[in-house]
Structures are given as structure tokens and as C-alpha cells.
Coordinates of C-alpha atoms in Angstrom, one line a residue:
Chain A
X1 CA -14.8 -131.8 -44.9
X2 CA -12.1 -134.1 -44.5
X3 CA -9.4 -131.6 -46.1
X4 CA -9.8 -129.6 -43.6
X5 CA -9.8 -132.4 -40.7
X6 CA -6.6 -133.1 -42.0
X7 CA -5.6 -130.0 -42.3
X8 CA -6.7 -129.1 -38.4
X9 CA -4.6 -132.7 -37.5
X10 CA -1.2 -131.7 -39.2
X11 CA -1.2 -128.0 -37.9
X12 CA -1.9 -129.2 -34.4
X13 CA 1.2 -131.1 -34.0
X14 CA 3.6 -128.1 -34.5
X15 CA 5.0 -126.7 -31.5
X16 CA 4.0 -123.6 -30.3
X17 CA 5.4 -119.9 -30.9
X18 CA 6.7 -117.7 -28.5
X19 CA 3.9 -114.8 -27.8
X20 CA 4.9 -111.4 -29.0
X21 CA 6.5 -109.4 -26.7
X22 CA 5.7 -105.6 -28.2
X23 CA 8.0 -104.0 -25.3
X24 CA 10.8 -106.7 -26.2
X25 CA 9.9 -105.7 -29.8
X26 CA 9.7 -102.0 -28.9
X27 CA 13.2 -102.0 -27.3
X28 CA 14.6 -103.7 -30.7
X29 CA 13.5 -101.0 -33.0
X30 CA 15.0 -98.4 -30.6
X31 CA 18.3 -99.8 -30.4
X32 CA 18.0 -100.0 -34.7
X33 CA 18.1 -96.8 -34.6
X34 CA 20.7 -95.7 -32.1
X35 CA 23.1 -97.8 -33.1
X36 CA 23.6 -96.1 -36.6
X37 CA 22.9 -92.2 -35.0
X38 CA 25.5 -93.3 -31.9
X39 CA 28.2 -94.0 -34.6
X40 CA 28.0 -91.8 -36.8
X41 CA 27.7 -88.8 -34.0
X42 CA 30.8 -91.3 -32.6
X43 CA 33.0 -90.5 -35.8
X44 CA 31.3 -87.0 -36.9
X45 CA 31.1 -85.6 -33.3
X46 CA 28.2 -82.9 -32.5
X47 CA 27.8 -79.7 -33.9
X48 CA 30.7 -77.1 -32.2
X49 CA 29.0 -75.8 -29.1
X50 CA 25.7 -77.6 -28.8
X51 CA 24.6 -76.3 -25.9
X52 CA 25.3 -72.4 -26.4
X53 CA 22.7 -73.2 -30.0
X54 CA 20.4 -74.3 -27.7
X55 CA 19.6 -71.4 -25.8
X56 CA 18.4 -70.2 -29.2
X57 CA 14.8 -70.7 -28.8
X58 CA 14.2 -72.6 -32.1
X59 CA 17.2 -75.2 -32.4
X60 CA 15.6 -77.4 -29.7
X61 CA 12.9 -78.1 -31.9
X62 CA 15.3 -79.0 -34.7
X63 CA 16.1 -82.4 -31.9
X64 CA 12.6 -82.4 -30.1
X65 CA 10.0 -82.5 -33.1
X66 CA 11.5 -85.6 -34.7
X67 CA 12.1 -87.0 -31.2
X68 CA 8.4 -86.8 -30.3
X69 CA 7.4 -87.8 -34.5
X70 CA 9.9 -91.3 -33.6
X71 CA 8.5 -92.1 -30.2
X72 CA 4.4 -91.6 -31.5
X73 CA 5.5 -93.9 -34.6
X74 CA 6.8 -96.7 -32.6
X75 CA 3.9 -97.0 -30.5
X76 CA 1.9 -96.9 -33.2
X77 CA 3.7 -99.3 -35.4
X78 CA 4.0 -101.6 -32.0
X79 CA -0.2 -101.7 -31.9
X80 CA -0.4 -102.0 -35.2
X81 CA 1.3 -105.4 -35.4
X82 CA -2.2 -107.1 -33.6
X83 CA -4.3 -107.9 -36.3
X84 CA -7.1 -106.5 -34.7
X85 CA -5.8 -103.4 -34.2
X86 CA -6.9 -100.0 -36.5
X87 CA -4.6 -96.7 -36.6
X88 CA -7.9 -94.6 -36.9
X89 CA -8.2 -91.4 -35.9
X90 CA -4.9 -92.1 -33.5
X91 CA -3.3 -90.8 -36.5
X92 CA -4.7 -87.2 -35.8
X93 CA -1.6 -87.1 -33.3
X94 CA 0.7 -86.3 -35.7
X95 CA -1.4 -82.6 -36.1
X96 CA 0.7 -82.0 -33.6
X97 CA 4.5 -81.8 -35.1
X98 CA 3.1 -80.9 -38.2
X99 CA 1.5 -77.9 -36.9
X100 CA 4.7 -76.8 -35.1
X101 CA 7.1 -77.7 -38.4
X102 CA 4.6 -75.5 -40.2
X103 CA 4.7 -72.7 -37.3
X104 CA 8.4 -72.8 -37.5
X105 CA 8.3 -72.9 -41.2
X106 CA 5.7 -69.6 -41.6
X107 CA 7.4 -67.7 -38.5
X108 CA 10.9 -67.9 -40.1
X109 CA 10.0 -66.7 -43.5
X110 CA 8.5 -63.8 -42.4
X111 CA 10.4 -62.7 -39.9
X112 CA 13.8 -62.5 -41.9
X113 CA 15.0 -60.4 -44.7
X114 CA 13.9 -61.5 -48.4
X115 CA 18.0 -62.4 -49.0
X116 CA 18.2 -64.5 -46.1
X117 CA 16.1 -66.7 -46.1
X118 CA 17.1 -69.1 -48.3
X119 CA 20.6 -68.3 -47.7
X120 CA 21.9 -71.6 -45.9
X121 CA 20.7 -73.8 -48.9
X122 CA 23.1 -74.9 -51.6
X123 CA 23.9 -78.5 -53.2
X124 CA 26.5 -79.2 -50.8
X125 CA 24.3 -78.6 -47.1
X126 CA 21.2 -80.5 -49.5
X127 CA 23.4 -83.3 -50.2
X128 CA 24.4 -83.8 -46.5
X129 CA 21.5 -83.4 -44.8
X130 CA 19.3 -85.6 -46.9
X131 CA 21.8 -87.9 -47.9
X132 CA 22.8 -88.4 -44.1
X133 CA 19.4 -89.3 -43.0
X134 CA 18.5 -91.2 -46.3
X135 CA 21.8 -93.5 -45.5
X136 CA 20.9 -94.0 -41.8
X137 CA 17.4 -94.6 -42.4
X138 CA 18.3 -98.0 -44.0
X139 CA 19.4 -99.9 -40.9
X140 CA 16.0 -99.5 -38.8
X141 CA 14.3 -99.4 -41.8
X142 CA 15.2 -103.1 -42.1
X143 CA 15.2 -104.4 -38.9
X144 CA 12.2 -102.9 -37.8
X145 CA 10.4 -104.1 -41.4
X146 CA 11.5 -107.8 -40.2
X147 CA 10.3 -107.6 -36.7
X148 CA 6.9 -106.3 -37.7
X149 CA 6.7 -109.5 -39.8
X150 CA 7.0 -111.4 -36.7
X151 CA 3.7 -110.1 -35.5
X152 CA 0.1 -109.6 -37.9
X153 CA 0.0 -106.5 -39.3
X154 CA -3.2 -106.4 -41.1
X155 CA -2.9 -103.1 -43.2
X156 CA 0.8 -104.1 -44.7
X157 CA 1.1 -100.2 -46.3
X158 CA 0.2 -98.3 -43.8
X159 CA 2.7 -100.2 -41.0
X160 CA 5.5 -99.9 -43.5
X161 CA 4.8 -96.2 -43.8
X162 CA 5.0 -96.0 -40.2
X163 CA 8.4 -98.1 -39.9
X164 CA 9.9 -95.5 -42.0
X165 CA 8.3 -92.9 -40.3
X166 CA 10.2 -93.7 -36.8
X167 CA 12.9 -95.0 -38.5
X168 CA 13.7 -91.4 -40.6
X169 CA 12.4 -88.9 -38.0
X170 CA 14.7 -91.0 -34.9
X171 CA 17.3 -90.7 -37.4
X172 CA 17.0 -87.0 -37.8
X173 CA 16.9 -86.1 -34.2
X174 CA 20.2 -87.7 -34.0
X175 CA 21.6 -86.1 -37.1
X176 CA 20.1 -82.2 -36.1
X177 CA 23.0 -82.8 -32.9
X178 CA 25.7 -82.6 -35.9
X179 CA 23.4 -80.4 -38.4
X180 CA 25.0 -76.5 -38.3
X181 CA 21.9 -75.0 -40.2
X182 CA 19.4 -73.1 -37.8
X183 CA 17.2 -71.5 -40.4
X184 CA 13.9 -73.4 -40.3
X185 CA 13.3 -72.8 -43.5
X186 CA 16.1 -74.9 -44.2
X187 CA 15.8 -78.0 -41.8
X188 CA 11.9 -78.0 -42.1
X189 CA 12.0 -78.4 -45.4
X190 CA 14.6 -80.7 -46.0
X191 CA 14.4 -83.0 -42.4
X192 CA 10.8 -83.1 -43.8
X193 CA 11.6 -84.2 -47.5
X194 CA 14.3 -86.8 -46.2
X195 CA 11.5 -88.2 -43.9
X196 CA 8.7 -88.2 -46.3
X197 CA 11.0 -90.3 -48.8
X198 CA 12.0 -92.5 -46.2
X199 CA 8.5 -93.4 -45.0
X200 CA 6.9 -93.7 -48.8
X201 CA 9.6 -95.8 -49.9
X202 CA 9.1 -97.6 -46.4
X203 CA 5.0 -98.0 -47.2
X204 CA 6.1 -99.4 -50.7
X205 CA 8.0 -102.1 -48.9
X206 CA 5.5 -102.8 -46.0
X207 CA 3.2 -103.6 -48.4
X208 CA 5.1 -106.4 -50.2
X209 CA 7.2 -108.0 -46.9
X210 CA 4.4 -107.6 -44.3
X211 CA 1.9 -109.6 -46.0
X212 CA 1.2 -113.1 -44.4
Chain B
X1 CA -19.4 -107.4 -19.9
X2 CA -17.7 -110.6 -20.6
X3 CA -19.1 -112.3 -17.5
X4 CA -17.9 -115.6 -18.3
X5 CA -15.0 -116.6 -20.3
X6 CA -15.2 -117.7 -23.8
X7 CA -14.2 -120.8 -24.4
X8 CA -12.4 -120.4 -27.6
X9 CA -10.1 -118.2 -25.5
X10 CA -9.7 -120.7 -22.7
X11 CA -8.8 -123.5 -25.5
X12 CA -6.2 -120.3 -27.3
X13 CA -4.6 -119.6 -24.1
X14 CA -4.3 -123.7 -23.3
X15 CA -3.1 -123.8 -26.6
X16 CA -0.3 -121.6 -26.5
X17 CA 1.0 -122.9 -23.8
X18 CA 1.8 -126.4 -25.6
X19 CA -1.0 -128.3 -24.7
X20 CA -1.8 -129.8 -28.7
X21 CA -5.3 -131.5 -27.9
X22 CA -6.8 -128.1 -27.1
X23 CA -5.2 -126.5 -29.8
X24 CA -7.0 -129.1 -32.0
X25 CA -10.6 -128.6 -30.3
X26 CA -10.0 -125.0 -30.6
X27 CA -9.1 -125.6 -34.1
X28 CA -12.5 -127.2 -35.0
X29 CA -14.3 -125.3 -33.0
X30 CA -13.2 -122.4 -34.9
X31 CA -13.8 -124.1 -38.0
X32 CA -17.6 -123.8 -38.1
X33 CA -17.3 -119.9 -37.0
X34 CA -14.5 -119.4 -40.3
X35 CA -16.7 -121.1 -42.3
X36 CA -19.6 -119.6 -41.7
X37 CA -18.0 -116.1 -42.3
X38 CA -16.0 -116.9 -45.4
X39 CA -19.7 -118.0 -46.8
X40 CA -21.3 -114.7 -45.8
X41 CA -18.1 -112.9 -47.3
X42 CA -17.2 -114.9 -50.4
X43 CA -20.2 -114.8 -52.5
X44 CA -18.7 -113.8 -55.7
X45 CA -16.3 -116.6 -55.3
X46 CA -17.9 -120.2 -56.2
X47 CA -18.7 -122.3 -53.5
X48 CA -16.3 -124.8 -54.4
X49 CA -13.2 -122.2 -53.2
X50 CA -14.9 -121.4 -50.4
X51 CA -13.2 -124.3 -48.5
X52 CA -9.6 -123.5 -49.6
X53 CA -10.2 -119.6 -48.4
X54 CA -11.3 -121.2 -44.9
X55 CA -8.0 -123.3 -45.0
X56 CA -6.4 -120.6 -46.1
X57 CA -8.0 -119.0 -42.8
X58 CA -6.9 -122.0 -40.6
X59 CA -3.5 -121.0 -41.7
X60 CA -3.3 -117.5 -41.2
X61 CA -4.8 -118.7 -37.7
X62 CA -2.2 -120.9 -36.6
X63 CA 0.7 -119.2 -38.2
X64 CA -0.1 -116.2 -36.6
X65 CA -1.6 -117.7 -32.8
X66 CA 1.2 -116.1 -30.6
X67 CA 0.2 -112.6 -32.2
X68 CA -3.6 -112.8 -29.7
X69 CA -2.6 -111.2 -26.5
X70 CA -4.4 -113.2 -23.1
X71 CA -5.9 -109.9 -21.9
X72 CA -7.7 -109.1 -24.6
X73 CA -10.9 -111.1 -26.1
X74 CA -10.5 -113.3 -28.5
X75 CA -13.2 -112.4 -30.9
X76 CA -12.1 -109.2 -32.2
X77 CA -9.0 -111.1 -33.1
X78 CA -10.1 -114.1 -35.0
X79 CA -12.3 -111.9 -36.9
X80 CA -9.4 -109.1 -38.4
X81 CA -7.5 -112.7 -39.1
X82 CA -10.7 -114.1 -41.2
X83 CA -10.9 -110.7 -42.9
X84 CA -8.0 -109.9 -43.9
X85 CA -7.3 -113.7 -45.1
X86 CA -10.5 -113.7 -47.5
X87 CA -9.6 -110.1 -48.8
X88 CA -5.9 -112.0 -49.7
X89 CA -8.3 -114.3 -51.3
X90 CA -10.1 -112.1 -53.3
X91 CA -6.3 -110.3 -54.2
X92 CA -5.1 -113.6 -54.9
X93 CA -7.9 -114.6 -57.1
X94 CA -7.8 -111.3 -58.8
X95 CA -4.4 -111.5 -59.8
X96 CA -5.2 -114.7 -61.0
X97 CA -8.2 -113.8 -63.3
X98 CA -5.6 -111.2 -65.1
X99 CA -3.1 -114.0 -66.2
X100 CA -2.1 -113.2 -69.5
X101 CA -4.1 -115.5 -72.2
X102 CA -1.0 -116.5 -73.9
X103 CA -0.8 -118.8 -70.8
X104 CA -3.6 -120.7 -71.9
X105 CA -2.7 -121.3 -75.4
X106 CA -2.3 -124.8 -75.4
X107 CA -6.0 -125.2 -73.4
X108 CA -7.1 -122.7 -77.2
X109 CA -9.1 -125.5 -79.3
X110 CA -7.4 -126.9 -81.8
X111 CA -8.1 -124.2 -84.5
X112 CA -10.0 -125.6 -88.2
X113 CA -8.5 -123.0 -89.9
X114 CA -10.4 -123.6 -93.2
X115 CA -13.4 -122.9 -91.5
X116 CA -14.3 -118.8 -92.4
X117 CA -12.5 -119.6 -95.4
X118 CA -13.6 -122.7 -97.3
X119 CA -17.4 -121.2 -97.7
X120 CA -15.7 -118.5 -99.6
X121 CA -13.3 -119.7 -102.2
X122 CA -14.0 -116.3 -103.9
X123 CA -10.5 -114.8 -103.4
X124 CA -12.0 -111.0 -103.4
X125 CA -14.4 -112.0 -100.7
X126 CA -11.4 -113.5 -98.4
X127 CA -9.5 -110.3 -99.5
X128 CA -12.4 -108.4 -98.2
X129 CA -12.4 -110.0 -94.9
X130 CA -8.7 -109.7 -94.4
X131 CA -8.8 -106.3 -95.0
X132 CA -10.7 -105.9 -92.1
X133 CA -8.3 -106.9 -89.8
X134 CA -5.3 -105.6 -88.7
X135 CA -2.0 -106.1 -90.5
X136 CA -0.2 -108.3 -88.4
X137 CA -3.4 -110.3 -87.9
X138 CA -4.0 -110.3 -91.7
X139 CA -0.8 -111.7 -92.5
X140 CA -0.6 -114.5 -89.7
X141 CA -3.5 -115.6 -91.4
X142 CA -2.4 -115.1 -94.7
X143 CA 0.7 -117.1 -94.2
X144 CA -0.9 -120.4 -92.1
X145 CA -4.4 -120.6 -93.4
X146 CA -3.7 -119.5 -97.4
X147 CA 0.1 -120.2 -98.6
X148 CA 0.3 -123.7 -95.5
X149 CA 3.5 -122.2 -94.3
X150 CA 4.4 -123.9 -90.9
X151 CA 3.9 -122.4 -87.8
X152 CA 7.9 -122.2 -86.7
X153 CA 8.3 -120.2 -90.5
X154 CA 6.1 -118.0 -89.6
X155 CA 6.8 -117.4 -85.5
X156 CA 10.5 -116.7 -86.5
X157 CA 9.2 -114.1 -89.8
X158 CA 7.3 -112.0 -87.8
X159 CA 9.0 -112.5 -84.5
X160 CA 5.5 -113.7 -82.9
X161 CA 6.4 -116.3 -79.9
X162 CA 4.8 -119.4 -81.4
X163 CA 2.3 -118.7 -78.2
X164 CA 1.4 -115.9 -79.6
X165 CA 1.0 -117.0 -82.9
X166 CA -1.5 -119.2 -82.1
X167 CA -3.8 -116.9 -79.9
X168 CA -3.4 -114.0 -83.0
X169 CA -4.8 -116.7 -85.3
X170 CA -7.4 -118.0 -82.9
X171 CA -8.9 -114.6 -82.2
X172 CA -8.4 -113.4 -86.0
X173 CA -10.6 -116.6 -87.3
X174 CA -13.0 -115.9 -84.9
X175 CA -13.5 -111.8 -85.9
X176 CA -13.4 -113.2 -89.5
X177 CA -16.0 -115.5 -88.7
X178 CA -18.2 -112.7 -87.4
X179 CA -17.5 -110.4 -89.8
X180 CA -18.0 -113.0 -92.2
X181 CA -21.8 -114.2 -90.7
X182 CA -22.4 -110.4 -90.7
X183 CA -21.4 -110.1 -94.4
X184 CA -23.8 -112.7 -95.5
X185 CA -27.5 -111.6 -96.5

């Protein structure tokens, strides 16, 4: 096949590519996403006394939950750029927040009166919280959509969804140090809706830019 | 288990560390391996694309080289590259197959519209047929096969792209041709 010979010739003369650092890569995507949180805790400031919330039992999880969600979906997203590499039944991990989101979810609504618990949610604190983490989404969103083209991520869809995955829920740690509402049933619901729009717009996108 | 290297990683690794000769022999010597796969895989392609999916391959190979990490075995690697290029292949072929037809108008053959019509100069009969088909249809062939209007007349009457136009009378002298067959005793 003398195409192909020809082919094989031409390619051969091209200088080589740098090999993919994943922790370089890894460190990238971090900083994509502290840099927005940093500034806009920088110019917002954290909620008034942080630390006194905290020692209500079910705050931390507010921080901690989409802390561990961000940290699982940027390793994953970081294997995932070998082409060889399948999510699997790795993807079972995320049982794990899930099942305590839920937990916090179920435990609040039965615990409090009928009239409060739904008390904290009007247009205003719905606009905030999912407009907040919608807007700082869209930083690591793109950067870490272009650094995953650098490597070869062989199921486009499924990396994007876990771009935005990181990207949303290390967002939303960062915002829950500002966020004033305590009711799970309010920042389950609506840390979880902001993230699940993040991550399928996300998937939409991985699967037109991270083809190669 | 890997007792011995392979070589196709030894020539990889030499490769991506800018020496161009063994990034040639493992090009070739990957060639065979591609090839063989992409004709295992490709079946319902015809033979004659199978050569531009194993460039394609090639390609994916060598754009993507730096992405194979040294402590792992090559293999697994060059085989999700070969897959997931020939399923871009068969995406890429699929889209393809799904071109709209006005594309091909100009490759329609040059239509003898008197054809259905000639063998039936009895005006009822044609009136019969016509009524068969649809409106639009009906009229395109009213107005270019019956009164001669000119093709731009008619595109700008009925607002049909003159594209169009000639894919609604192709297809219209074809069902009136088949009806007409099936008409006949």
C-alpha cells in the first residue's frame, strides 16, 4: 500500500510531543477551580461565624460532600484521558455521597415541623445559590474541557460529564463557606440541581470537543 | 507475565524520545497489526475504505503517541486507539450515508420527462395519474412536463429551490411510472 508508506514517511518526521503529565494535568484543573471560589470568597467573604455553624453536626457536610464528589471526579477524569482506560464499575464510588445527600435529605424532612421545612426556599436564596455555582462552574469547566483534549479520552460523553462534575461540586464546596442556609432540604436539593446541570451541560460538550 | 519486552513498546518508548527511524519501524510494524483489525472489524464497510479507516488509525496513533504511559503495556493501548478510530469511522460514514438527496441533484439523470406521459396522450388518463400524487408533486409536474414552463418560473411560483425542484419531479415521474405500469392490463 503505498498511501500508507507515504503516509507512515510524512508522520515520522514530526517532532515528538511532550508525554502527558496527569499530576501536572491534575494540579491545572485544581487551580481552575480555586481561582474562581478564592475570589469570589475574596470579595463576598465567608458566611458570619463559620466556625460556630460548624459545630452543628450537619453543616460540615454542606463543604465535605462536594469536597470528596470534586477530588473522586478528578481522578477519574485524570485516568480517563488514557485511551485505554474504562470508568467501569469505579463509578459505584459515587454510592457513597449520594447515599449521604440522600441520608441528609430523608433525616431532615422528617425530623422538622411540616412548616419548616421548606421554609429557607424562595426566589431570591434559589437564584443565589444556583446562579453562584452555575457562574463559577464556567471557568473549570473550560479549562479542564481543553486539557482533557490534550490527552485521549476515548468515551468523549462520559469525560465531559465528569469535567463538570469536579468542576460544579469543587465549586460548591467553596460557595457552602458563604451559603447561610443549613436546612438540607434546601442545599441538597439545590447544590444537587446546580451540579447535575453543570455536569449534563458539561457531557453535552465533552462529546463534541473531546473527540479526536 | 510479560517476561520479555515487546518490541513495539521498545520502538514507542525510542520513539518518544525523538529518535524518528524507530518511530517509522514502529509505524510499519504496527501497520500490519491495524490492518488486520480494521478487516476483522469493518466488514460492513467495502474493502476499498478499509485502507483510509487504517490511515485514519495511523493518525489517531501518532497524534495521540505521548498519551501511552512507559509503565504500562502497550497493547491494551493501541487496541482502545484502533477501536475507537473505526467506531469514528463507522460515525463518520453514517453521517455521511444521511446526506440529504437534494445534495446529489445534479448526479439525478437527466429526467425524459415525456416518458410516463407520451404513452398516454389520453388527458383523463394523465389526470388519473396526477391525482395520485400529492399536490405539490402534481403541479411541479403539471407546470414542467404539460404547460413547458421553465424551471426558474416554476422554482420561484412555488418557492421550491430549483434543487428541489428537480428531485420532486424525478421522484414524481418515477411513482407515475409505477403507478402507471401498474394501471396497465
Amino acid at each position: 500500500m503505498m498511501q500508507t508508506d507515504d503516509l507512515i514517511a510524512r508522520l515520522s518526521t514530526e517532532a515528538v510531543q511532550t508525554a502527558l503529565r496527569p499530576a501536572r494535568l491534575g494540579m491545572v484543573m485544581a487551580l481552575s477551580i480555586l481561582v474562581p471560589v478564592a475570589l469570589f470568597l475574596a470579595v463576598l467573604g465567608t458566611r458570619h461565624g463559620l466556625m460556630l455553624a460548624w459545630s452543628n453536626p450537619v453543616v460540615p457536610f454542606k463543604t465535605v460532600l462536594p469536597l470528596i464528589t470534586c477530588a473522586l471526579s478528578i481522578l477519574l477524569v485524570l485516568r480517563l484521558i488514557r485511551p485505554e482506560a474504562r470508568a467501569g464499575a469505579t463509578l459505584w464510588v459515587y454510592a457513597v455521597p449520594l447515599l449521604a445527600a440522600l441520608a441528609l435529605w430523608i433525616g431532615a424532612f422528617v425530623l422538622r415541623e411540616p412548616s419548616a421545612r421548606f421554609a429557607e426556599v424562595s426566589a431570591f436564596s434559589l437564584d443565589e445559590c444556583l446562579g453562584s455555582i452555575l457562574l463559577l462552574s464556567i471557568v473549570p469547566v473550560g479549562v479542564m474541557l481543553r486539557l482533557v483534549r490534550e490527552g485521549a479520552a476515548t468515551s468523549p460523553t462520559l469525560s465531559g460529564a465528569l469535567v463538570g462534575l469536579s468542576a460544579a461540586s469543587g465549586v460548591t464546596a467553596g460557595y457552602s463557606l458563604f451559603c447561610t442556609r443549613d436546612n438540607p432540604l434546601f442545599f441538597v436539593t439545590w447544590y444537587g440541581a446546580a451540579i447535575l446541570i453543570v455536569t449534563l451541560i458539561s457531557a453535552a460538550l465533552g462529546r463534541r470537543m473531546l473527540r479526536w | 507475565m510479560q517476561l520479555t519486552e515487546d518490541p513495539l513498546a521498545t520502538l514507542l518508548k525510542a520513539a518518544n524520545a525523538d529518535d524518528r527511524q524507530a518511530y517509522a519501524r514502529f509505524l510499519h510494524a504496527v501497520t500490519p497489526i491495524v490492518r488486520g483489525i480494521v478487516r476483522a472489524r469493518s466488514r460492513s464497510l467495502p474493502p476499498d475504505q478499509h485502507e483510509d479507516i487504517v490511515q485514519d488509525v495511523l493518525l489517531g496513533i501518532h497524534l495521540k503517541r505521548h498519551t501511552w504511559d512507559a509503565a504500562h503495556p502497550l497493547r491494551p493501548w493501541l487496541y482502545a486507539i484502533t477501536r475507537y478510530k473505526i467506531i469514528d469511522a463507522y460515525r463518520k460514514r453514517g453521517v455521511a450515508v444521511h446526506l440529504p438527496i437534494e445534495d446529489y441533484s445534479e448526479l439525478l439523470p437527466a429526467e425524459d420527462i415525456a416518458s410516463p406521459l407520451t404513452a398516454r396522450d389520453d388527458r383523463a388518463e394523465v389526470d388519473h395519474l396526477l391525482g395520485q400524487l400529492d399536490p405539490r408533486s402534481a403541479e411541479v409536474v403539471r407546470a414542467l412536463a404539460l404547460r413547458d414552463e421553465t424551471q426558474a418560473e416554476v422554482s420561484a411560483r412555488l418557492q421550491i429551490s430549483p434543487a428541489n425542484l428537480r428531485v420532486t419531479l424525478h421522484r414524481a415521474m418515477k411513482r407515475m411510472a409505477a403507478l402507471g405500469r401498474r394501471d396497465q392490463p
